[in-house]
Coordinates of C-alpha atoms in Angstrom, one line a residue:
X1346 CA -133.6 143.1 -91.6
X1347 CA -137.5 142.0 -91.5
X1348 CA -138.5 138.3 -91.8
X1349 CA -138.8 138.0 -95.5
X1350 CA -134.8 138.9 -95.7
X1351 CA -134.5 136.7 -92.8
X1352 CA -136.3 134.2 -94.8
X1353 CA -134.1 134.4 -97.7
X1354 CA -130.6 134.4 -96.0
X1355 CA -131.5 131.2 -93.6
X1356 CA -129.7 128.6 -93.8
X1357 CA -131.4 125.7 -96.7
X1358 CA -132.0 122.3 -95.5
X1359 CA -129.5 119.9 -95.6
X1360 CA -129.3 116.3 -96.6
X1361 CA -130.4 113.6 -93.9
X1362 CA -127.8 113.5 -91.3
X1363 CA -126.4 114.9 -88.8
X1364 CA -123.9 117.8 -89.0
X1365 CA -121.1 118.2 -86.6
X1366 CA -121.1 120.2 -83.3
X1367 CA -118.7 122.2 -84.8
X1368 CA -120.3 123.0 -88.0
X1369 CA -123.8 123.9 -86.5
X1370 CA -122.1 126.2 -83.5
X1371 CA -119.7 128.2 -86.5
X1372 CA -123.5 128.8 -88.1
X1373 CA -124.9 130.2 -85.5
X1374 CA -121.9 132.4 -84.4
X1375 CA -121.8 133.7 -87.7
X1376 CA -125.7 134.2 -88.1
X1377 CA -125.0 136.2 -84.5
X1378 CA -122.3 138.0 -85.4
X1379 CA -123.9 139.4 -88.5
X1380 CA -126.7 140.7 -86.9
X1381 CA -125.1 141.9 -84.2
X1382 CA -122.6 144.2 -85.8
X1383 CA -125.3 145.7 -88.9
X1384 CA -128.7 146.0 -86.4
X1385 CA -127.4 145.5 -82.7
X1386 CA -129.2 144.1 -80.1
X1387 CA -132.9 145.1 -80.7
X1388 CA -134.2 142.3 -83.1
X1389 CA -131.7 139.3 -82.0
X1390 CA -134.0 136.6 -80.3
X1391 CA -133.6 133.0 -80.1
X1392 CA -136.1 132.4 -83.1
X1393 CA -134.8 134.6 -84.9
X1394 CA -131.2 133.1 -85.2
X1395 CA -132.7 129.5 -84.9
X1396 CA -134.1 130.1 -88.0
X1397 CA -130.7 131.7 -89.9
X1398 CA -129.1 128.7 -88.7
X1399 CA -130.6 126.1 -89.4
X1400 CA -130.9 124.7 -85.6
X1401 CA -133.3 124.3 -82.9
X1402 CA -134.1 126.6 -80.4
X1403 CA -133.1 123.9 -77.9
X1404 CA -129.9 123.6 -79.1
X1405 CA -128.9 127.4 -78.5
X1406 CA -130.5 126.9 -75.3
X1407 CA -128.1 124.5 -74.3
X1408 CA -125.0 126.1 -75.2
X1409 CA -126.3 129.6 -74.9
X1410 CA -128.3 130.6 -71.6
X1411 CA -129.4 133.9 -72.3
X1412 CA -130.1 135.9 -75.0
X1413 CA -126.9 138.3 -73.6
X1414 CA -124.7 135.6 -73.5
X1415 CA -125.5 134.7 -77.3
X1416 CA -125.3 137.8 -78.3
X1417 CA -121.2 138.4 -76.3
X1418 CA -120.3 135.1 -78.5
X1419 CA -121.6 135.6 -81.8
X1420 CA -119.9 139.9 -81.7
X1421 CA -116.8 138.6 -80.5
X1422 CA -116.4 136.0 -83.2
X1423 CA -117.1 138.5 -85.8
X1424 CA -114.8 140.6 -84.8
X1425 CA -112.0 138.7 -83.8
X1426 CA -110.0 138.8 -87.0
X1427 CA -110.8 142.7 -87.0
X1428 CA -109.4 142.7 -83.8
X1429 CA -106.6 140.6 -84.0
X1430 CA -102.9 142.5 -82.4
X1431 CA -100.2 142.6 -85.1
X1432 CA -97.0 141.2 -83.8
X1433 CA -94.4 143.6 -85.6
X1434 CA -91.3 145.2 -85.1
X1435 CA -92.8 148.0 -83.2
X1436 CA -95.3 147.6 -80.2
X1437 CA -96.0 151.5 -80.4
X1438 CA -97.7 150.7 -84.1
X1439 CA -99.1 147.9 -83.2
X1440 CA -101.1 149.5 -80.3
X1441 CA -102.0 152.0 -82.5
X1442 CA -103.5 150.1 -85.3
X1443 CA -105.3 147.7 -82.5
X1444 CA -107.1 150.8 -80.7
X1445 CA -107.8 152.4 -84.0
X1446 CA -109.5 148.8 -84.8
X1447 CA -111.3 148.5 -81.8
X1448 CA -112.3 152.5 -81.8
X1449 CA -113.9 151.6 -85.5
X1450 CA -115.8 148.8 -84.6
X1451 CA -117.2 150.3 -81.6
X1452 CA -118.4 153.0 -84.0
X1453 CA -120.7 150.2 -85.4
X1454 CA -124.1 148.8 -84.0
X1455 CA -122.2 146.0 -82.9
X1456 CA -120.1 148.4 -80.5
X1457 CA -123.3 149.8 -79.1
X1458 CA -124.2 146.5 -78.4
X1459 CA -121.3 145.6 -76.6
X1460 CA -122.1 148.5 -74.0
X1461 CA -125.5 147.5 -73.7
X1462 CA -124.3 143.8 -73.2
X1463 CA -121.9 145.4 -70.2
X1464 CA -124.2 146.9 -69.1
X1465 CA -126.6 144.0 -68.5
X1466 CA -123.9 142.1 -67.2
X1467 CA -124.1 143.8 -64.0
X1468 CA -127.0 142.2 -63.3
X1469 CA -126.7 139.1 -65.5
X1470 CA -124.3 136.6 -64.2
X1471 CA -124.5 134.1 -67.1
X1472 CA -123.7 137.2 -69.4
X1473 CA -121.0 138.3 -66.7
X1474 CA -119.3 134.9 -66.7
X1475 CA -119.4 135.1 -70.6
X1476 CA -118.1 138.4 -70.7
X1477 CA -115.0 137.8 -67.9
X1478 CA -114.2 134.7 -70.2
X1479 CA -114.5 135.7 -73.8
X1480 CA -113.4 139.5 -72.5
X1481 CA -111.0 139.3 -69.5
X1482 CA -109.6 136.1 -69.9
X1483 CA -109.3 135.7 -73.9
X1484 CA -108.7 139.4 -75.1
X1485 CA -107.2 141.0 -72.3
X1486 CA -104.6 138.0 -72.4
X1487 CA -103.4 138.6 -75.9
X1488 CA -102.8 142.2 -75.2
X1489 CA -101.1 141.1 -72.0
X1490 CA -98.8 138.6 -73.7
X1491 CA -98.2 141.7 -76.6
X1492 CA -97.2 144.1 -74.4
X1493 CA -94.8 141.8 -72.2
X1494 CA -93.0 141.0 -74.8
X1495 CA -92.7 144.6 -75.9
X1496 CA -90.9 144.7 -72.2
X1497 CA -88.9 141.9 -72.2
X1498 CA -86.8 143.5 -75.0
X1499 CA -86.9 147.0 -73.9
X1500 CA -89.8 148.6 -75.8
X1501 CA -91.7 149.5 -72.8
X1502 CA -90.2 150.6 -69.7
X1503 CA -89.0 147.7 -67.3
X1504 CA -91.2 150.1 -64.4
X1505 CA -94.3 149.5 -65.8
X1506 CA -96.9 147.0 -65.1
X1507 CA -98.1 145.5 -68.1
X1508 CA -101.6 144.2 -66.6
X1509 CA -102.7 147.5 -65.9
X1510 CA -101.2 149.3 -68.8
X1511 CA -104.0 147.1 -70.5
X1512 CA -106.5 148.7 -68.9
X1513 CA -105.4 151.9 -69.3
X1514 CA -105.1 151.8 -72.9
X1515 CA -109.0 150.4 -73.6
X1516 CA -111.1 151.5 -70.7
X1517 CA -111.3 155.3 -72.2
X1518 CA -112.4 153.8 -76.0
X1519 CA -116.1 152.5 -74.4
X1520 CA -116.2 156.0 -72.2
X1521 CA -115.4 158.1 -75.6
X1522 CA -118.0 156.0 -77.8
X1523 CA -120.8 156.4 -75.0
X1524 CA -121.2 159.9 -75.6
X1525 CA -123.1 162.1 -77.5
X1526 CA -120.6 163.0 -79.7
X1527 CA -120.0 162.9 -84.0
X1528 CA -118.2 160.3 -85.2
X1529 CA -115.0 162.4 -86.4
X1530 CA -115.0 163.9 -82.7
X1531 CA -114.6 160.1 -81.5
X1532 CA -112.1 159.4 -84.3
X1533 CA -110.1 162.4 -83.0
X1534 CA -110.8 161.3 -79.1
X1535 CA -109.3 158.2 -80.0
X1536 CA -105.9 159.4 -81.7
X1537 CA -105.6 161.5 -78.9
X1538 CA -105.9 159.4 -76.2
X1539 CA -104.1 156.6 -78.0
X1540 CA -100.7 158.8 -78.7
X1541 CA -101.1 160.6 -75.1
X1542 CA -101.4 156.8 -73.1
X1543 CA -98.6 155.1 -75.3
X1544 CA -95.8 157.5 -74.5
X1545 CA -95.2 157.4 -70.9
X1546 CA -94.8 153.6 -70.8
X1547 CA -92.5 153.1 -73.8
X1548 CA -88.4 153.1 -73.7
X1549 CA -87.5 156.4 -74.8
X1550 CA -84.9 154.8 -77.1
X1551 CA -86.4 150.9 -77.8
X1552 CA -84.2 148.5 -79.5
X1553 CA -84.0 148.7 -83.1
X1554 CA -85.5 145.1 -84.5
X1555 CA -85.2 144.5 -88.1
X1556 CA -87.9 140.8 -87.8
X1557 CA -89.1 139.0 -85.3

């Protein structure tokens, strides 16, 4: 996107007034987002988004410090509904349509984004704070509460702990998109490691649940 587009897309001026803290931080998360998920990481600056926002510099700044950390926010607020974990009658279709999600959105620029925002998190520790809170605490956590109840009714084996099953199931997804492979060589990495991970932990004969 150059800087006539960016021009064109930014935010117009509002009225006099001031507009609520939640308003202005939902414009830049979305500004983010967007740019994050169609270019990646190389054009995002603090201007930049200032600009498609409608806000000051100083405000990001404040709520925002680093670039990184911006950048975390805005992707994971875009996808979040993409993202979201179904809550259905069967936890082995559920997990399949969540890694499939997460598999096609870290197809995206925004997924090589997220890699390169891992990656600087090892030596960023705003961006690692950001990441262990928006990552670890918040997505991990609705997987976590998914799966135990999967458990607690006998869809997953009573054996099996749930915490690390979660890893299991999303670590390979970042180490099969960061090769040099085609994209239908990733889409078949990930039906394969998604049906190959999901059998050992479920109940070979899970209760049959006609709702929830």
């Amino acid at each position: 996107m150059n800087a006539q587009t960016d021009s064109t897309a930014a935010r117009p001026p509002r009225g006099r007034g001031r507009r609520p803290t939640e308003e202005v931080r939902a414009d830049v998360l979305r500004a983010v987002g967007d740019l994050v998920l169609t270019e990646g990481m190389a054009d995002l600056t603090f201007e930049r988004v200032a600009r498609l926002a409608g806000v000051s510099k100083t405000t990001l700044y404040k709520w925002w410090p680093s670039r990184g950390a911006l950048a975390l926010d805005g992707y994971f607020h875009a996808v979040q509904n993409t993202l979201a974990f179904d809550d259905t009658t069967s936890v082995r279709e559920d997990l399949r349509r969540q890694l499939h999600s997460f598999a096609e959105v870290m197809a995206t620029p925004g997924g090589r984004a997220l890699r390169q925002l891992i990656g600087q998190s090892q030596t960023d520790d705003d961006l690692a704070a950001a990441y262990r809170a928006l990552y670890s605490s918040g997505r991990r956590e609705v997987a976590y509460r998914r799966l135990a109840h999967a458990q607690d009714i006998g869809e997953i084996r009573a054996d099996v702990d749930v915490r690390v099953l979660v890893d299991q199931l999303w670590a390979p997804s970042t180490t099969v998109f960061s090769s040099r492979t085609s994209r239908s060589q990733r889409r078949s990495s990930t039906r394969s490691w998604t049906t190959s991970s999901m059998e050992s932990p479920l109940a070979r004969n899970p209760p049959r649940i006609s709702s929830r």
